[in-house]
Short mmCIF file of C-alpha atoms and ligand atoms in Angstrom, two decimals:
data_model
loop_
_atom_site.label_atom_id
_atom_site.label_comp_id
_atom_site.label_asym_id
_atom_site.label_seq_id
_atom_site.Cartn_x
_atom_site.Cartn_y
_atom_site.Cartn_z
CA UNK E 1 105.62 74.46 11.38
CA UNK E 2 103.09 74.00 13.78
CA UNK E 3 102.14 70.31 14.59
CA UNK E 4 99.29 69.01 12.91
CA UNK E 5 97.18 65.81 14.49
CA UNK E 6 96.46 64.27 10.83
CA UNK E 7 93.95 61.98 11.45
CA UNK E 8 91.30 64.45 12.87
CA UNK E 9 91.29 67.08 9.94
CA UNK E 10 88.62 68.41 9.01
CA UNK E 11 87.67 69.55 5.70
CA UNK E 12 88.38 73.22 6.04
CA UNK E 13 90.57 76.31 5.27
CA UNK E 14 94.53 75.49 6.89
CA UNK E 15 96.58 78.33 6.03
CA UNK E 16 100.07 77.47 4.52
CA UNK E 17 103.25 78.81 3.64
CA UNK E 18 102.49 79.95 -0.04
CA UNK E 19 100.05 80.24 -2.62
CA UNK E 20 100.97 80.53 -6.60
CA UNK E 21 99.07 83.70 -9.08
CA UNK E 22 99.26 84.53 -12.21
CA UNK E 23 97.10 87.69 -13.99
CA UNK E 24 95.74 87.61 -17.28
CA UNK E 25 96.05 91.46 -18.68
CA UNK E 26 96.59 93.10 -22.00
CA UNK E 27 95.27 90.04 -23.68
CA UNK E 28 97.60 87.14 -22.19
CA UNK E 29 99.03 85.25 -19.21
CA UNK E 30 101.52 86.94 -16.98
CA UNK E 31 104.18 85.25 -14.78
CA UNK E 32 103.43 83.12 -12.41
CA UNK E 33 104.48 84.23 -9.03
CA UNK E 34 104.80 82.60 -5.19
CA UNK E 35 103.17 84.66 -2.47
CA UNK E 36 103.12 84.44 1.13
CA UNK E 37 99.95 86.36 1.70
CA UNK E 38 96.69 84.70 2.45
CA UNK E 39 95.25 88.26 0.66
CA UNK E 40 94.37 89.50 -2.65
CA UNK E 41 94.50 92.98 -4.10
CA UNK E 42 91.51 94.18 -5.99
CA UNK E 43 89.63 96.64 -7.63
CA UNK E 44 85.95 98.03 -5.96
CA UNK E 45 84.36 97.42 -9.57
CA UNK E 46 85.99 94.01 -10.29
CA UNK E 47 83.26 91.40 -11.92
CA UNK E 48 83.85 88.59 -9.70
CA UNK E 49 82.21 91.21 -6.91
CA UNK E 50 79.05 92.22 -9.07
CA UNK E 51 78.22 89.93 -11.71
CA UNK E 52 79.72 86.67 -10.43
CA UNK E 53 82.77 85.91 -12.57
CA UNK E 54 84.36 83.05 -10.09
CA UNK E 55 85.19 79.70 -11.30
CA UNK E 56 87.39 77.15 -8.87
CA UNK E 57 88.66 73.48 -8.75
CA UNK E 58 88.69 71.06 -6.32
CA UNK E 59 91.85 68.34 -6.53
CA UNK E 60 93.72 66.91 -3.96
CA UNK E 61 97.65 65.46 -3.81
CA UNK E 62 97.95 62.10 -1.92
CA UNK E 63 100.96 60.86 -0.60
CA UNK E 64 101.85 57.06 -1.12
CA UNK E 65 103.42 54.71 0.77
CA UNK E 66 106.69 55.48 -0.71
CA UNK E 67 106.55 59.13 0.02
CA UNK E 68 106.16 60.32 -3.00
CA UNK E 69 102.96 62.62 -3.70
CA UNK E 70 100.87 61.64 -6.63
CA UNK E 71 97.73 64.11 -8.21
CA UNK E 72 94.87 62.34 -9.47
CA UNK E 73 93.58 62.86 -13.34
CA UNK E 74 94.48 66.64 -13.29
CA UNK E 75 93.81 66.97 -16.85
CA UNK E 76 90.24 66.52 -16.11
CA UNK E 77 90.08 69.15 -13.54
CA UNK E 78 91.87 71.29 -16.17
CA UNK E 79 89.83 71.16 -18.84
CA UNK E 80 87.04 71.24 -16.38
CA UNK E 81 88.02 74.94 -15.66
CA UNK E 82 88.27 75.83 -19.24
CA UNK E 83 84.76 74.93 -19.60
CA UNK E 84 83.88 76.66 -16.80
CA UNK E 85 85.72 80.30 -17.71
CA UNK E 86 83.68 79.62 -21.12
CA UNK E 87 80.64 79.17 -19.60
CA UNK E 88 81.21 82.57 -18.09
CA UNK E 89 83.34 84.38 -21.00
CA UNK E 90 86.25 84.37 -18.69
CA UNK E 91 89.70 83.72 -20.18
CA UNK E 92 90.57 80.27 -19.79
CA UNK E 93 93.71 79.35 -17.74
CA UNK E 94 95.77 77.09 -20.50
CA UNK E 95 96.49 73.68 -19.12
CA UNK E 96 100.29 73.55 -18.73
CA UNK E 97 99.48 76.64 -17.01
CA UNK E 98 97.30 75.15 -14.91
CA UNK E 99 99.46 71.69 -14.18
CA UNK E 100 102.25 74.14 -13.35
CA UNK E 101 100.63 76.29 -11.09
CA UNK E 102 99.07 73.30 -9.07
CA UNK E 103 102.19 71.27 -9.56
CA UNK E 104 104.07 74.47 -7.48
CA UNK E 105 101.84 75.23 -4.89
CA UNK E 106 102.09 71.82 -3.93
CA UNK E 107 105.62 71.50 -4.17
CA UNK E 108 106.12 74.51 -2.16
CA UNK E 109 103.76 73.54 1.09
CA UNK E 110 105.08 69.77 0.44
CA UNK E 111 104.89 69.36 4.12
CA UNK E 112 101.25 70.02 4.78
CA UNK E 113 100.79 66.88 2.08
CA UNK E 114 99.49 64.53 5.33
CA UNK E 115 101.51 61.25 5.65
CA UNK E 116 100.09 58.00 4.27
CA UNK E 117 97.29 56.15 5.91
CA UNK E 118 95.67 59.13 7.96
CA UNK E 119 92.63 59.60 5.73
CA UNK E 120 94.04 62.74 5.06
CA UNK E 121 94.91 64.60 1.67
CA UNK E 122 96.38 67.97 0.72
CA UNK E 123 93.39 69.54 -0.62
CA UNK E 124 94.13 71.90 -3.70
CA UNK E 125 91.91 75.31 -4.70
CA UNK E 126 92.54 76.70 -7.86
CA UNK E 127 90.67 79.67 -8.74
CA UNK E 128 89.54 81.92 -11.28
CA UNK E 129 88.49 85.33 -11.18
CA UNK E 130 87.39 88.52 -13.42
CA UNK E 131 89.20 91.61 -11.92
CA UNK E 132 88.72 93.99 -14.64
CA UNK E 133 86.64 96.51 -13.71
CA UNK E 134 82.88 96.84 -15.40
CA UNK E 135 79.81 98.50 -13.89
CA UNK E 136 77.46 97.78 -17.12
CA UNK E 137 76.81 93.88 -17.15
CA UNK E 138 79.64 92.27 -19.11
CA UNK E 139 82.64 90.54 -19.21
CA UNK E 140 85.64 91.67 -17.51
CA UNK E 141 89.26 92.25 -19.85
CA UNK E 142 91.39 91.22 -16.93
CA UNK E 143 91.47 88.05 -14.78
CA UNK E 144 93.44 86.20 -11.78
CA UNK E 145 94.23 82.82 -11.68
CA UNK E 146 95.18 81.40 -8.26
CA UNK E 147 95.85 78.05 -6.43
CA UNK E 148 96.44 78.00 -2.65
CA UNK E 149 96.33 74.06 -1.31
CA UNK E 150 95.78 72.92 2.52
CA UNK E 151 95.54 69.70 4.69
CA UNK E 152 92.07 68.05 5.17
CA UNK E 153 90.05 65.22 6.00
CA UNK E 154 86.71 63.89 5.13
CA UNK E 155 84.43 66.59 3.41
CA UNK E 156 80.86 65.08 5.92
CA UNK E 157 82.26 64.55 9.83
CA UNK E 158 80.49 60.96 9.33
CA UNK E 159 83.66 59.91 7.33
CA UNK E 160 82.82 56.50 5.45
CA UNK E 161 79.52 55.97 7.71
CA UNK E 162 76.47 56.74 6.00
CA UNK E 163 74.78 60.17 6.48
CA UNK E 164 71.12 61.68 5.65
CA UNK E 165 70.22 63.56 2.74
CA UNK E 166 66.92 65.67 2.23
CA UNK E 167 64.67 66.46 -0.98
CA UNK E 168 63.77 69.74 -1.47
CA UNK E 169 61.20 71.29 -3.81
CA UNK E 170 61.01 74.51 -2.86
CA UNK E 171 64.87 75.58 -3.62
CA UNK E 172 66.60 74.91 -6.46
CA UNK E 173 70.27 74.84 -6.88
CA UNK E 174 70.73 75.69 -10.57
CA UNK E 175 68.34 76.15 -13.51
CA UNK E 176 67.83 73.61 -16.24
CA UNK E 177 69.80 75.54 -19.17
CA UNK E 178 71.66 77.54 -16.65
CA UNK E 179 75.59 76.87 -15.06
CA UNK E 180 74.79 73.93 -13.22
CA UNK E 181 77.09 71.54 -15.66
CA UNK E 182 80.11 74.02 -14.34
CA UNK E 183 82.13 74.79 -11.34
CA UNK E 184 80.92 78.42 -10.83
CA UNK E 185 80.48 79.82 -7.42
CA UNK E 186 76.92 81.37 -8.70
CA UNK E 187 75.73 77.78 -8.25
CA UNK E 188 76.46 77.36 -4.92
CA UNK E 189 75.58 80.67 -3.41
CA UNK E 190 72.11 79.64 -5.07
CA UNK E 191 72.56 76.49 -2.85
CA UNK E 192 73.25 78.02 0.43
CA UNK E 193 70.12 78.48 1.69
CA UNK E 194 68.83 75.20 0.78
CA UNK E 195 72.03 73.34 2.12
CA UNK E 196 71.92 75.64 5.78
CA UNK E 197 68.63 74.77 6.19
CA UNK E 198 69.17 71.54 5.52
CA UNK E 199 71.79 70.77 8.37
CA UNK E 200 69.62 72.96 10.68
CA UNK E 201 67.54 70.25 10.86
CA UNK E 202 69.57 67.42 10.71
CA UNK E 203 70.79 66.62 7.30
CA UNK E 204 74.42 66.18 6.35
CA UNK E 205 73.64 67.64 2.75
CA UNK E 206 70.84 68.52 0.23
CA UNK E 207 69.84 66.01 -2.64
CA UNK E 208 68.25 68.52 -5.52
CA UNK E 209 66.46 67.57 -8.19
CA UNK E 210 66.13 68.55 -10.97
CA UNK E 211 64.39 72.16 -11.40
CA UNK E 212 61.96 71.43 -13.96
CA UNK E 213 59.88 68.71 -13.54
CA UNK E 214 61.08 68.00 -9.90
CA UNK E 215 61.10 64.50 -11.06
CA UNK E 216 64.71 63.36 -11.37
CA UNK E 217 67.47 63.19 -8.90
CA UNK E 218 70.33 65.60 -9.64
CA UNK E 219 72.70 65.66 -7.75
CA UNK E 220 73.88 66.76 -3.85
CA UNK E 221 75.00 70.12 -2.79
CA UNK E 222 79.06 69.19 -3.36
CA UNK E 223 78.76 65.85 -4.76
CA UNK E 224 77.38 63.25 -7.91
CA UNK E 225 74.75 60.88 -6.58
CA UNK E 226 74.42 57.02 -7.42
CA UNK E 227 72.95 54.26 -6.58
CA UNK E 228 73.93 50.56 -6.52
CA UNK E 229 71.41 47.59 -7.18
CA UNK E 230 71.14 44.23 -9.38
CA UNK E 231 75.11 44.52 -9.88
CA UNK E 232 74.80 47.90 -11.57
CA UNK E 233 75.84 51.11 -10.79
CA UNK E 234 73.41 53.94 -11.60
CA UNK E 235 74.04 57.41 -11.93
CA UNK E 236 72.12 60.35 -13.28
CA UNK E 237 72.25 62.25 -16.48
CA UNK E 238 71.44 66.08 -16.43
CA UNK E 239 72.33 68.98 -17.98
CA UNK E 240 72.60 70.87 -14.95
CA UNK E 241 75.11 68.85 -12.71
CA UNK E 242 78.60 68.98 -12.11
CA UNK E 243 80.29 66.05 -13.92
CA UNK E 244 82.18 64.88 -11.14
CA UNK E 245 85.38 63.36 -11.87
CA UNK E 246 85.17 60.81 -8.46
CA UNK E 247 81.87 59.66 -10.68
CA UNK E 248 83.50 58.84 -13.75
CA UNK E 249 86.26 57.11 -12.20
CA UNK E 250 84.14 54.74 -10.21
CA UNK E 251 82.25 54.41 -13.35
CA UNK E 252 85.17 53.32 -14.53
CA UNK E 253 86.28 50.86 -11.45
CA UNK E 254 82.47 49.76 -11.50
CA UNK E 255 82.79 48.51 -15.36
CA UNK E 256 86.40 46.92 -14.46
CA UNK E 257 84.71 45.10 -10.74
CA UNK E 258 82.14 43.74 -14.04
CA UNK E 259 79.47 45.58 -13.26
CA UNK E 260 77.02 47.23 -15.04
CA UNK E 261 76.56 50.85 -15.57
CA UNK E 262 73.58 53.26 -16.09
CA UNK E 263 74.01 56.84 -16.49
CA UNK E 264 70.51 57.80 -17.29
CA UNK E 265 67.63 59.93 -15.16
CA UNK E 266 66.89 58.57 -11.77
CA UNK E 267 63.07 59.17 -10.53
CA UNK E 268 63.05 59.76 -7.06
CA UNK E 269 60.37 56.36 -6.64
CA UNK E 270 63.44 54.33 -7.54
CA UNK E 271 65.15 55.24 -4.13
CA UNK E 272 62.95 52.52 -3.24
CA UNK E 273 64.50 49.73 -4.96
CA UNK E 274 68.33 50.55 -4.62
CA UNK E 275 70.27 48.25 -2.09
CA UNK E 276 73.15 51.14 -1.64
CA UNK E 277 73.89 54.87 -2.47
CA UNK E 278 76.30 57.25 -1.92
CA UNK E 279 77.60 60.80 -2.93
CA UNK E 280 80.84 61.09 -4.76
CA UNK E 281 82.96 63.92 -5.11
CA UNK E 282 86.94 64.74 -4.93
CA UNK E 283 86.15 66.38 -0.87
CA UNK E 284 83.54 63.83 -0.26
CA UNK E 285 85.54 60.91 -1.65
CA UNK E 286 82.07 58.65 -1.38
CA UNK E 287 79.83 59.17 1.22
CA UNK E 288 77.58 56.48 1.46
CA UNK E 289 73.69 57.55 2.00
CA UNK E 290 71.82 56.31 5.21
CA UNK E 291 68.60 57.46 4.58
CA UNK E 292 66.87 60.34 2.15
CA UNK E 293 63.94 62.13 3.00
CA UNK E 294 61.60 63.98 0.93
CA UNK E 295 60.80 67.05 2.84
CA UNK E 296 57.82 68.11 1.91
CA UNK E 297 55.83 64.83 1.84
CA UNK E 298 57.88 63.51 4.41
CA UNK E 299 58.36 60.17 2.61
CA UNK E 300 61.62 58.25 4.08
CA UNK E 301 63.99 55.84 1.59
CA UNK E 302 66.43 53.76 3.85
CA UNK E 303 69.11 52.73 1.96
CA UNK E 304 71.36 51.29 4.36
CA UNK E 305 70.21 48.14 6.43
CA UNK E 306 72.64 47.87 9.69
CA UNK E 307 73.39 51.60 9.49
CA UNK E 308 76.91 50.97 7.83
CA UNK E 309 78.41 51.56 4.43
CA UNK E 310 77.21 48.50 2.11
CA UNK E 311 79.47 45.85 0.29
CA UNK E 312 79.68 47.71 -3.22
CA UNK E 313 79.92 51.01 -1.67
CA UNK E 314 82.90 49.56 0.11
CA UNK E 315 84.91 48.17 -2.66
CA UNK E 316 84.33 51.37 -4.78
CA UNK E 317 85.56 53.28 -2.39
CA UNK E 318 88.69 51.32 -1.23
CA UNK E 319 89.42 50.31 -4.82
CA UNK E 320 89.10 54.35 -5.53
CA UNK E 321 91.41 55.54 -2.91
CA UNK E 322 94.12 52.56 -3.02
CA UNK E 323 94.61 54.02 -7.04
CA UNK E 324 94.91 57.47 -5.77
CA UNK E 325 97.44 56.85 -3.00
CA UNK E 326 99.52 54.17 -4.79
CA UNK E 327 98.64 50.84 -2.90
CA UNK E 328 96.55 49.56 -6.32
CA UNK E 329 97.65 49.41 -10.33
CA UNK E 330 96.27 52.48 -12.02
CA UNK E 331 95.38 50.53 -14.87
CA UNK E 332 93.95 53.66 -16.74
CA UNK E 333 97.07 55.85 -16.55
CA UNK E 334 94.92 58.43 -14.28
CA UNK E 335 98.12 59.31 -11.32
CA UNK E 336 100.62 61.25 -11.66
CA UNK E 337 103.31 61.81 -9.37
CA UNK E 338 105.21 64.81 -8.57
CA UNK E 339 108.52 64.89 -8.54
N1 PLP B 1 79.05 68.17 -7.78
C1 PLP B 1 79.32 69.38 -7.24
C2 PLP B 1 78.24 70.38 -7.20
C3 PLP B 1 80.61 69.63 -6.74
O1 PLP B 1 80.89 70.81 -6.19
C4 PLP B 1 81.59 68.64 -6.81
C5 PLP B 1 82.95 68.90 -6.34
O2 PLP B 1 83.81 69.23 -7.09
C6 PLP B 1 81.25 67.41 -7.38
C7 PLP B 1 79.98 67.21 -7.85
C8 PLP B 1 82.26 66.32 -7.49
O3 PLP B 1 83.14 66.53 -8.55
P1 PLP B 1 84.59 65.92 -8.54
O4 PLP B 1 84.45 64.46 -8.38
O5 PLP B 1 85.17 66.27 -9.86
O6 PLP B 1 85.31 66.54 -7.41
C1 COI B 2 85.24 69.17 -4.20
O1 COI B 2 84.76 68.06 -4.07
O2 COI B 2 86.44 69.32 -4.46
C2 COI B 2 84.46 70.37 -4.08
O3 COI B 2 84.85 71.35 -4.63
C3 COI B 2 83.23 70.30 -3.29
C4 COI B 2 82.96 71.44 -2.37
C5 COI B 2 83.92 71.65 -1.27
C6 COI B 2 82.53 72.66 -3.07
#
């Protein structure tokens, strides 16, 4: 194995030594099998090519102190796909499948998990795809289920040091009754343009909002949003955003630190008046937010004083990521290790 410096990761692509697939055909779930090829096989006319049948996962596998590796709230993640396959009438991957599948593809590339205390996770992709073949617009009859995993750090370069966000109103990421609420790649090819542009001129991400009233903050390009002031933590409510399951953790860890918690629409005045913010995601852990600015009026919310992370922002995310690598209690049962 080649040798890996684990504390400069980035987050990106590492190839490993295998990756797990199973197919769905003739009405049910094949085999799983182990591959050692970064490629896939399929057909010209599949619908994940045309009419955008894709639907992934984000999860990472942390190892503790004691070696051991440990996945964080999986279930979630599960039944996060299954909502997402029936968003877009694909078959949905069963859950044991699912924990089986990730649990192997970890197991197997155990030692591209990074050691403990490197900021560094073994990030895990599974993936869902229609490979039945279709030319008129529907649903395919045959699908691919897939997880490969690899070694990364910090989803923004910044790591925990604040970054800048931008407001757009001239791109939208995903339509108020559309497939915003799930983890379909439709949604971010519709934020690509918004997001490049975005770090072209100097942003780290894109803060939408949302599409029809261009009132509300949504959410950023791969992460929740909230904001911390008056001992609460507030976090928006839309239909069209991902529910992040970082976000409903440190709702969680916000509520046991006794503070409040909102989860209600955000107008973008109220930028104003928060004393922190940050993005939240599984990649992004939380990145804590520097400074927004509204693009096309210009307008400029600093929400960090001294340029560094701020106090709550701090605890959240060290309380966070000492339950997902073992050096806190998991008091809500949300680890799991594998053995
Ligand atoms: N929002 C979007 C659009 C995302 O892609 C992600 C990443 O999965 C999140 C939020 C954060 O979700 P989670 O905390 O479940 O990783
Ligand atoms: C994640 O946080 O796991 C994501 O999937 C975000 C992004 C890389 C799409």
């Amino acid at each position: 194995m080649q040798q890996i410096d684990w504390g400069k990761l980035p987050f990106g692509y590492f190839q490993t030594d295998y990756n797990v697939r199973c197919y769905y055909r003739n009405g049910e779930w094949g085999k799983m099998e182990v591959s050692s090829s970064p490629h896939i096989n399929i057909h010209m006319a599949a619908t994940c090519l045309h009419y955008g049948q894709e639907a992934f996962e984000g999860m990472k596998a942390y190892r503790g102190k004691d070696g051991k590796i440990r996945l964080f709230r999986w279930e979630e993640n599960a039944k996060r796909m299954q909502r997402s396959a029936d968003g877009i009438l694909m078959s949905k991957v069963p859950e044991e499948l699912f924990h089986k599948m990730v649990t192997e593809a970890v197991r197997l590339n155990e030692s591209y998990v990074p050691p403990h205390g490197q900021g560094a996770a073994l990030y895990i992709r599974p993936l869902l795809i229609g490979t039945g073949i279709q030319v008129g617009v529907k649903p395919a009859d045959e699908y691919l289920f897939m997880v490969f995993v690899g070694p990364v750090g910090p989803y923004f370069k910044e790591g925990f040091n604040p970054v800048s966000m931008q407001i757009v109103r001239d791109m939208d990421r995903a339509a108020p009754q559309g497939t915003g609420h799930i983890k379909v790649g439709g949604n971010y090819a519709g934020s690509l343009r918004a997001s490049e542009r975005a770090k072209e001129e100097g942003y780290a991400a894109v803060l939408f909002l949302e599409a029809k009233e261009k009132k509300y903050i949504d959410e950023a390009g791969p992460a929740n949003f909230f904001g911390i002031k008056d001992n609460t933590y507030i976090t928006p409510k839309s239909d069209s955003i991902l529910p992040s399951i970082t976000n409903m953790s440190l709702m969680q860890i916000a509520e046991d630190m006794g503070m409040k918690v909102e989860r209600r629409e955000v107008p973008v005045e109220e930028l104003e008046t928060f004393e922190e913010a940050g993005a939240c995601g599984t990649a992004a852990i939380i990145s804590p937010i520097g400074k927004i600015v509204d693009r096309e009026s210009g307008k400029e919310y600093n929400l960090s004083k001294d340029g560094k992370a701020g106090p709550v922002s701090t605890e959240l995310f060290k309380k966070l990521q000492g339950i997902q690598y073992g050096d806190e209690p998991d008091p809500h049962g949300w680890v799991s290790i594998i053995e």
